[in-house]
Short mmCIF file of C-alpha atoms in Angstrom, two decimals:
data_model
loop_
_atom_site.label_atom_id
_atom_site.label_comp_id
_atom_site.label_asym_id
_atom_site.label_seq_id
_atom_site.Cartn_x
_atom_site.Cartn_y
_atom_site.Cartn_z
CA MET A 506 0.00 0.00 0.00
CA LYS A 507 2.74 2.41 1.00
CA ARG A 508 4.61 1.55 -2.18
CA LEU A 509 1.54 2.25 -4.30
CA LYS A 510 1.23 5.65 -2.65
CA ILE A 511 4.83 6.57 -3.49
CA LEU A 512 4.36 5.40 -7.09
CA GLY A 513 1.27 7.58 -7.30
CA GLU A 514 3.21 10.54 -5.91
CA LEU A 515 6.00 10.00 -8.47
CA TYR A 516 3.47 9.90 -11.30
CA TRP A 517 1.73 13.05 -10.10
CA ALA A 518 4.95 15.01 -9.44
CA PHE A 519 6.31 14.33 -12.94
CA LEU A 520 2.93 14.98 -14.51
CA ARG A 521 3.07 18.48 -13.00
CA ILE A 522 6.68 18.98 -14.13
CA GLY A 523 5.84 17.85 -17.68
CA GLY A 524 2.72 19.97 -17.86
CA LEU A 525 4.28 23.14 -16.52
CA THR A 526 7.55 23.34 -18.47
CA PHE A 527 8.07 24.45 -22.03
CA GLY A 528 10.83 23.17 -24.29
CA GLY A 529 12.39 20.51 -22.05
CA GLY A 530 16.11 20.07 -21.47
CA LEU A 531 17.75 22.88 -19.56
CA THR A 532 14.53 24.88 -19.10
CA MET A 533 13.25 22.07 -16.89
CA LEU A 534 15.92 22.37 -14.22
CA PRO A 535 14.29 25.11 -12.09
CA MET A 536 11.02 23.16 -12.05
CA LEU A 537 12.80 19.93 -11.06
CA GLU A 538 14.58 21.76 -8.26
CA HIS A 539 11.32 23.18 -6.98
CA GLU A 540 9.36 19.92 -7.06
CA LEU A 541 11.96 17.29 -6.18
CA VAL A 542 14.50 19.05 -3.97
CA ARG A 543 12.56 21.73 -2.12
CA LYS A 544 8.98 20.47 -2.06
CA LYS A 545 9.27 16.66 -1.89
CA GLN A 546 12.86 16.49 -0.60
CA TRP A 547 13.38 13.26 -2.51
CA LEU A 548 16.84 14.37 -3.62
CA ALA A 549 19.68 16.64 -2.52
CA GLU A 550 20.71 19.42 -4.90
CA GLU A 551 23.89 17.56 -5.97
CA GLU A 552 21.97 14.35 -6.57
CA LEU A 553 19.63 16.23 -8.89
CA LEU A 554 22.58 17.54 -10.88
CA ASP A 555 23.92 13.97 -11.13
CA CYS A 556 20.55 12.80 -12.45
CA TYR A 557 20.53 15.67 -14.85
CA ALA A 558 24.07 14.97 -16.09
CA ILE A 559 23.29 11.31 -16.72
CA GLY A 560 20.02 12.30 -18.41
CA GLN A 561 21.94 14.53 -20.78
CA CYS A 562 24.70 12.20 -21.85
CA THR A 563 22.56 9.10 -22.42
CA PRO A 564 20.42 8.63 -25.52
CA GLY A 565 16.79 9.72 -25.41
CA ILE A 566 14.75 12.70 -24.26
CA ILE A 567 16.59 14.42 -21.38
CA ALA A 568 13.38 15.00 -19.40
CA VAL A 569 12.44 11.32 -19.66
CA ASN A 570 15.92 10.14 -18.70
CA THR A 571 15.93 12.38 -15.65
CA ALA A 572 12.44 11.24 -14.66
CA THR A 573 13.39 7.57 -14.98
CA PHE A 574 16.56 8.11 -12.97
CA VAL A 575 14.79 9.87 -10.09
CA GLY A 576 11.99 7.29 -10.11
CA TYR A 577 14.52 4.43 -10.07
CA LYS A 578 16.30 5.94 -7.07
CA LYS A 579 13.02 5.99 -5.12
CA GLU A 580 11.29 2.80 -6.21
CA LYS A 581 13.54 0.84 -8.61
CA VAL A 582 12.17 -0.15 -12.04
CA LEU A 583 8.50 0.48 -11.21
CA GLY A 584 9.40 3.93 -9.93
CA GLY A 585 11.19 4.68 -13.19
CA ILE A 586 8.19 3.56 -15.21
CA PHE A 587 5.64 5.57 -13.19
CA SER A 588 7.77 8.75 -13.29
CA THR A 589 8.15 8.46 -17.05
CA LEU A 590 4.43 7.82 -17.58
CA GLY A 591 3.73 10.96 -15.55
CA MET A 592 6.18 12.95 -17.65
CA ILE A 593 4.65 11.89 -20.99
CA THR A 594 0.96 12.25 -20.03
CA PRO A 595 0.66 16.04 -20.54
CA SER A 596 2.44 15.89 -23.91
CA ILE A 597 0.18 13.17 -25.23
CA VAL A 598 -3.04 14.83 -24.06
CA ILE A 599 -2.20 18.42 -25.03
CA ILE A 600 -0.58 17.69 -28.40
CA THR A 601 -3.35 15.31 -29.47
CA ILE A 602 -5.98 17.97 -28.73
CA VAL A 603 -4.04 20.73 -30.53
CA ALA A 604 -3.36 18.46 -33.51
CA MET A 605 -7.05 17.52 -33.80
CA PHE A 606 -7.97 21.20 -33.75
CA LEU A 607 -5.37 22.18 -36.36
CA ARG A 608 -6.33 19.30 -38.67
CA ASN A 609 -9.88 20.65 -38.94
CA TYR A 610 -8.73 24.13 -39.91
CA MET A 611 -5.72 23.26 -42.05
CA ASN A 612 -7.38 24.40 -45.31
CA ASN A 613 -8.26 27.83 -43.93
CA ILE A 614 -6.34 30.41 -45.94
CA TRP A 615 -5.72 32.68 -42.93
CA LEU A 616 -4.29 29.81 -40.89
CA GLN A 617 -1.98 29.08 -43.81
CA HIS A 618 -0.76 32.69 -43.93
CA ALA A 619 -0.13 32.59 -40.18
CA LEU A 620 1.68 29.24 -40.32
CA GLY A 621 3.82 30.57 -43.16
CA GLY A 622 5.08 33.30 -40.85
CA VAL A 623 5.52 30.85 -37.99
CA ARG A 624 7.69 28.59 -40.17
CA GLY A 625 10.07 31.48 -40.84
CA VAL A 626 10.42 31.97 -37.09
CA VAL A 627 10.91 28.22 -36.51
CA CYS A 628 13.91 28.27 -38.85
CA ALA A 629 15.43 31.20 -36.96
CA LEU A 630 14.93 29.55 -33.56
CA MET A 631 16.36 26.23 -34.74
CA LEU A 632 19.41 27.91 -36.31
CA ASN A 633 19.93 29.70 -33.01
CA THR A 634 19.73 26.36 -31.15
CA VAL A 635 22.46 24.97 -33.40
CA PHE A 636 24.72 27.99 -32.69
CA ASN A 637 24.23 27.54 -28.94
CA LEU A 638 24.96 23.82 -29.14
CA GLY A 639 28.11 24.63 -31.10
CA LYS A 640 29.30 27.09 -28.47
CA LYS A 641 29.04 24.36 -25.83
CA SER A 642 30.30 21.33 -27.74
CA LEU A 643 33.07 22.69 -30.01
CA THR A 644 35.66 23.28 -27.31
CA CYS A 645 38.86 22.37 -29.17
CA LYS A 646 40.30 21.80 -32.65
CA SER A 647 39.66 18.06 -32.68
CA MET A 648 35.99 18.59 -31.78
CA TRP A 649 35.72 21.06 -34.67
CA ALA A 650 37.19 18.38 -36.93
CA VAL A 651 34.64 15.80 -35.72
CA CYS A 652 31.87 18.34 -36.30
CA VAL A 653 32.98 19.22 -39.84
CA VAL A 654 33.39 15.58 -40.87
CA ALA A 655 29.98 14.69 -39.39
CA PHE A 656 28.42 17.64 -41.24
CA LEU A 657 29.86 16.53 -44.58
CA LEU A 658 28.80 12.92 -43.99
CA ALA A 659 25.26 14.01 -43.06
CA LEU A 660 24.66 16.62 -45.75
CA PHE A 661 26.54 15.41 -48.81
CA ILE A 662 27.05 11.68 -48.45
CA GLY A 663 23.81 10.95 -46.68
CA VAL A 664 25.21 8.61 -44.02
CA PRO A 665 22.35 7.64 -41.67
CA THR A 666 22.35 9.60 -38.40
CA ILE A 667 22.80 6.42 -36.34
CA GLY A 668 25.98 5.61 -38.27
CA ILE A 669 27.45 9.06 -37.64
CA VAL A 670 26.76 8.85 -33.89
CA VAL A 671 28.53 5.47 -33.67
CA LEU A 672 31.49 6.74 -35.74
CA ALA A 673 31.76 9.83 -33.54
CA ALA A 674 31.89 7.71 -30.39
CA ILE A 675 34.74 5.65 -31.84
CA ALA A 676 36.54 8.81 -33.01
CA GLY A 677 36.17 10.33 -29.53
CA ILE A 678 37.79 7.33 -27.86
CA LEU A 679 40.63 7.18 -30.43
CA LEU A 680 41.31 10.94 -30.15
CA ASP A 681 41.42 10.60 -26.37
CA MET A 682 43.88 7.69 -26.60
CA ALA A 683 46.09 9.72 -28.98
CA ASP A 684 45.98 12.63 -26.53
CA GLN A 685 46.99 10.42 -23.60
CA LYS A 686 49.86 8.95 -25.60
CA LYS A 687 51.11 12.41 -26.53
CA LYS A 688 50.98 13.52 -22.90
CA GLY A 689 52.75 10.32 -21.82
CA GLY A 690 55.45 10.92 -24.43
CA GLU A 691 56.07 14.46 -23.22
CA GLU A 692 56.43 13.36 -19.62
CA ALA A 693 58.86 10.53 -20.45
CA MET B 577 -5.64 1.34 -37.52
CA ASN B 578 -3.65 -1.55 -38.83
CA ALA B 579 -1.38 -3.60 -36.63
CA ALA B 580 1.57 -3.70 -39.02
CA LEU B 581 1.70 0.10 -39.20
CA ILE B 582 1.41 0.42 -35.41
CA LEU B 583 4.32 -1.99 -34.91
CA ARG B 584 6.37 -0.33 -37.62
CA MET B 585 5.92 3.10 -36.06
CA PHE B 586 6.60 1.83 -32.53
CA TRP B 587 9.86 0.28 -33.81
CA GLU B 588 10.93 3.44 -35.68
CA PHE B 589 10.41 5.60 -32.59
CA PHE B 590 12.10 2.99 -30.39
CA LYS B 591 15.19 3.36 -32.60
CA ILE B 592 15.00 7.17 -32.32
CA GLY B 593 14.85 6.89 -28.51
CA LEU B 594 17.84 4.56 -28.58
CA PHE B 595 20.10 6.75 -30.73
CA ALA B 596 19.04 10.37 -30.23
CA VAL B 597 21.84 11.62 -27.95
CA GLY B 598 21.20 15.24 -26.98
CA GLY B 599 17.49 15.24 -26.22
CA GLY B 600 14.63 16.83 -28.17
CA PRO B 601 16.49 18.66 -30.95
CA ALA B 602 18.53 15.51 -31.60
CA THR B 603 15.35 13.66 -32.64
CA LEU B 604 14.86 16.09 -35.53
CA PRO B 605 17.32 14.46 -38.00
CA TYR B 606 15.64 11.09 -37.37
CA LEU B 607 12.18 12.56 -37.92
CA MET B 608 13.43 14.01 -41.21
CA GLU B 609 14.69 10.59 -42.22
CA LEU B 610 11.16 9.30 -41.61
CA THR B 611 9.76 11.82 -44.12
CA GLU B 612 12.12 10.37 -46.72
CA ARG B 613 11.47 6.71 -45.97
CA PHE B 614 7.72 6.75 -45.33
CA ASP B 615 4.75 8.85 -46.40
CA TRP B 616 3.67 9.38 -42.77
CA PHE B 617 4.12 13.14 -42.80
CA THR B 618 5.84 15.77 -44.97
CA MET B 619 8.67 18.20 -44.24
CA LYS B 620 6.19 21.11 -44.22
CA GLU B 621 4.07 19.32 -41.64
CA LEU B 622 7.21 18.64 -39.62
CA THR B 623 7.90 22.40 -39.44
CA ASN B 624 4.38 22.99 -38.14
CA MET B 625 4.93 20.21 -35.59
CA ILE B 626 8.06 21.96 -34.30
CA ALA B 627 6.16 25.23 -33.88
CA VAL B 628 3.30 23.54 -32.01
CA SER B 629 5.71 21.46 -29.90
CA GLU B 630 7.72 24.50 -28.85
CA SER B 631 4.68 26.55 -27.90
CA THR B 632 2.87 23.93 -25.81
CA PRO B 633 3.92 22.57 -22.39
CA GLY B 634 6.04 19.44 -22.20
CA PRO B 635 9.49 18.46 -23.48
CA LEU B 636 10.06 19.23 -27.17
CA GLY B 637 11.05 15.66 -28.09
CA LEU B 638 7.93 14.12 -26.52
CA ASN B 639 5.65 16.70 -28.12
CA MET B 640 7.14 16.16 -31.58
CA ALA B 641 6.86 12.39 -31.24
CA THR B 642 3.23 12.63 -30.12
CA TYR B 643 2.38 14.93 -33.02
CA ALA B 644 4.18 12.70 -35.53
CA GLY B 645 2.26 9.69 -34.20
CA PHE B 646 -1.02 11.56 -34.45
CA GLN B 647 -0.27 12.62 -38.00
CA THR B 648 0.49 9.02 -38.98
CA LEU B 649 -2.05 6.95 -37.09
CA GLY B 650 -4.72 9.39 -35.92
CA ASN B 651 -6.08 9.92 -32.42
CA PHE B 652 -4.16 7.24 -30.52
CA GLY B 653 -1.04 7.39 -32.65
CA GLY B 654 0.62 9.77 -30.22
CA LEU B 655 0.51 7.12 -27.53
CA VAL B 656 2.24 4.54 -29.76
CA SER B 657 5.08 6.78 -30.93
CA THR B 658 5.73 8.29 -27.51
CA LEU B 659 5.81 4.94 -25.72
CA GLY B 660 8.21 3.68 -28.40
CA LEU B 661 10.40 6.72 -27.88
CA VAL B 662 10.68 6.41 -24.08
CA LEU B 663 11.09 2.63 -23.75
CA PRO B 664 14.85 2.64 -24.53
CA SER B 665 15.34 5.42 -21.96
CA ILE B 666 13.62 3.40 -19.26
CA ILE B 667 15.74 0.33 -20.01
CA ILE B 668 19.07 2.18 -20.37
CA ILE B 669 18.64 4.43 -17.33
CA CYS B 670 17.52 1.59 -15.04
CA VAL B 671 20.65 -0.34 -16.00
CA ILE B 672 22.96 2.68 -15.67
CA ALA B 673 21.43 3.80 -12.36
CA GLU B 674 22.87 0.66 -10.75
CA PHE B 675 26.48 1.59 -11.49
CA PHE B 676 26.09 5.29 -12.15
CA ALA B 677 29.31 6.60 -10.59
CA ARG B 678 31.53 4.22 -12.52
CA PHE B 679 29.75 4.89 -15.82
CA ASN B 680 29.88 8.65 -15.59
CA LYS B 681 33.48 8.89 -14.43
CA ASN B 682 34.93 6.45 -16.94
CA PRO B 683 37.25 8.60 -19.11
CA LYS B 684 36.54 6.48 -22.21
CA VAL B 685 32.83 7.08 -21.82
CA GLN B 686 33.43 10.81 -21.32
CA ALA B 687 35.66 10.99 -24.41
CA ALA B 688 33.08 9.17 -26.52
CA PHE B 689 30.24 11.45 -25.44
CA LYS B 690 32.29 14.59 -25.96
CA ALA B 691 32.80 13.64 -29.61
CA ILE B 692 29.18 12.53 -29.98
CA ARG B 693 28.03 15.98 -28.84
CA ALA B 694 30.25 17.67 -31.46
CA ALA B 695 28.90 15.35 -34.17
CA VAL B 696 25.31 15.83 -33.02
CA THR B 697 25.73 19.59 -33.40
CA ALA B 698 26.66 18.96 -37.04
CA ILE B 699 23.83 16.50 -37.60
CA ILE B 700 21.23 18.86 -36.18
CA GLY B 701 22.78 21.67 -38.24
CA ALA B 702 22.39 19.62 -41.41
CA ALA B 703 18.78 18.82 -40.45
CA VAL B 704 18.01 22.49 -39.86
CA ILE B 705 19.41 23.35 -43.29
CA GLY B 706 16.97 20.84 -44.76
CA LEU B 707 14.21 22.43 -42.72
CA CYS B 708 15.07 25.90 -44.05
CA LYS B 709 15.05 24.54 -47.60
CA VAL B 710 11.36 23.58 -47.39
CA SER B 711 10.25 26.48 -45.22
CA LEU B 712 12.04 29.36 -46.88
CA PHE B 713 12.27 28.14 -50.49
CA THR B 714 9.91 26.72 -53.08
CA GLN B 715 10.90 23.84 -55.30
CA THR B 716 10.40 24.75 -58.98
CA ASP B 717 11.46 23.19 -62.29
CA LEU B 718 14.41 25.56 -62.38
CA GLY B 719 15.57 24.64 -58.88
CA LEU B 720 15.05 26.31 -55.51
CA ARG B 721 13.34 29.69 -55.57
CA PRO B 722 13.64 31.71 -52.34
CA GLU B 723 10.50 32.97 -50.63
CA TRP B 724 11.85 36.44 -49.94
CA LYS B 725 9.37 37.36 -47.22
CA SER B 726 10.07 34.19 -45.22
CA CYS B 727 13.84 34.47 -45.69
CA LEU B 728 13.84 38.07 -44.52
CA LEU B 729 11.67 37.26 -41.48
CA CYS B 730 14.01 34.39 -40.55
CA VAL B 731 17.14 36.55 -40.80
CA ILE B 732 15.59 39.40 -38.80
CA VAL B 733 14.47 37.08 -35.99
CA LEU B 734 17.86 35.36 -35.96
CA VAL B 735 19.60 38.73 -35.55
CA LEU B 736 17.16 39.82 -32.83
CA LEU B 737 17.78 36.53 -30.97
CA GLN B 738 21.41 37.53 -30.43
CA ASN B 739 20.23 40.36 -28.18
CA LYS B 740 20.65 39.49 -24.49
CA ASN B 741 17.16 40.57 -23.43
CA LEU B 742 15.24 39.34 -26.45
CA LYS B 743 16.93 35.95 -26.12
CA LYS B 744 14.93 35.27 -22.97
CA LEU B 745 11.55 35.73 -24.67
CA HIS B 746 9.38 32.65 -24.77
CA PRO B 747 9.38 30.89 -28.19
CA PHE B 748 5.60 31.16 -28.19
CA LEU B 749 5.86 34.97 -28.35
CA TRP B 750 8.10 34.69 -31.40
CA PHE B 751 5.56 32.40 -33.05
CA VAL B 752 2.78 34.90 -32.34
CA LEU B 753 4.94 37.57 -33.94
CA GLY B 754 5.59 35.29 -36.94
CA ALA B 755 1.88 34.50 -37.29
CA ALA B 756 1.01 38.21 -37.17
CA VAL B 757 3.60 39.05 -39.83
CA GLY B 758 2.36 36.10 -41.92
CA LEU B 759 -1.25 37.34 -41.70
CA VAL B 760 -0.44 40.96 -42.49
CA LEU B 761 1.95 40.27 -45.36
CA ARG B 762 -0.03 37.24 -46.68
CA PHE B 763 2.80 34.68 -46.62
#
C-alpha cells in the first residue's frame, strides 16, 4: 500500500513537471529543483545535478531520462516507469488535442498565412539552437574536426544519423587515446 | 488502424529513442529521415509540428513524437510513438542507475560522449538546413526559388535573438509575432 502511494506521488509530481515546463532540457531544471529538492525532498541538490548529467549524456529525451533516474532511485524499475508515464501524459493529451484542432482548420487560408510566418520563425529559432549547441560542444580543434566531418557525412554523403553517432563515439575514444599517448610521451 | 503500421511506427520511434543523444532537438534528424522513408508526414508538416511542440507545455522531443504519431495513425497514434520513444530510456537508465558513478566517471565514456556531442551539433545543423530549404524556399522546375518574405523574417528574428534581453523571450511569443507578420503580409 505504501509503495503504491509513493508510485502515485511520483506519477503526479512528474505529470506536473511535464505539464508546466516548455521546451524541455535545460529549461526544466528550475522546475525539477522546486518539485523534487525543495517540495518533496526526494533528492539533494547535488543528486539532482547527477541525475541531470546522466540524463543529458545518455540517448533519449533528457526529461524522460531524468524522470526515470529519479523514479529508479526511489522505487527501482516500477518507480522509473511511473515517473516516465507521468512525464509523458501532458504531452500526449495536449498535443493530441491541438493536432485535432489544427487538422480541422488546415485548409483555412488565414491559418496558412499565419503558419507561413511561424515557419520562418521556426527556422530562426532552430538555427539559433544549433549555434548555442556549437558554443558548448566545439571546445577544441579536434571537436571542430569531428563536427565538420559529421556535417559533410550528413549533408553530402547521406550517411544515416545512427551511423554518424557510432562513428563519432569511436573517433572520440581514439582521439582521447592519442591525446593520452602524446601527454605520456612528453612526460617521459 | 492496422497492426503492421502500429508496430512499424513503434519500432521506428524505439530506434530514435535509442540513438538520439542530446534530447529533443537531436530527434529532428531522425524525424526528417522518416519523411524520406515513409509517407507518414511531410517536411512542411514537420515544421508545423516543431512550432506547435515548442509553444505547448512538455518536453520538445515528446511533443514532436506525439504529433508525428497523431499525424500518422490518428487519435491514438501519439501514444504509440511516444511509448516507443521512451522505452529505450527506461531500459538504459535503469541499468545505468545501478552503477552510475563508474559509468559517468569512466574517461573512455566521457571521451566518446564529448565527440558525440560535437557530431550531433553537425547532424542537427544539417537537419536544420533541410528544414530551411522547405520552409524558406519553393521547389520549382528551375531549382530552388527563395520565398523572400520568409527568408527576410528568418534573418531578422535570428539577428534579434542575439540580443541578451530578447533571447529570454518565450518561443511562443516569437511564433505569435511570426503568425502576425504572416497574416499581415499574406505569406
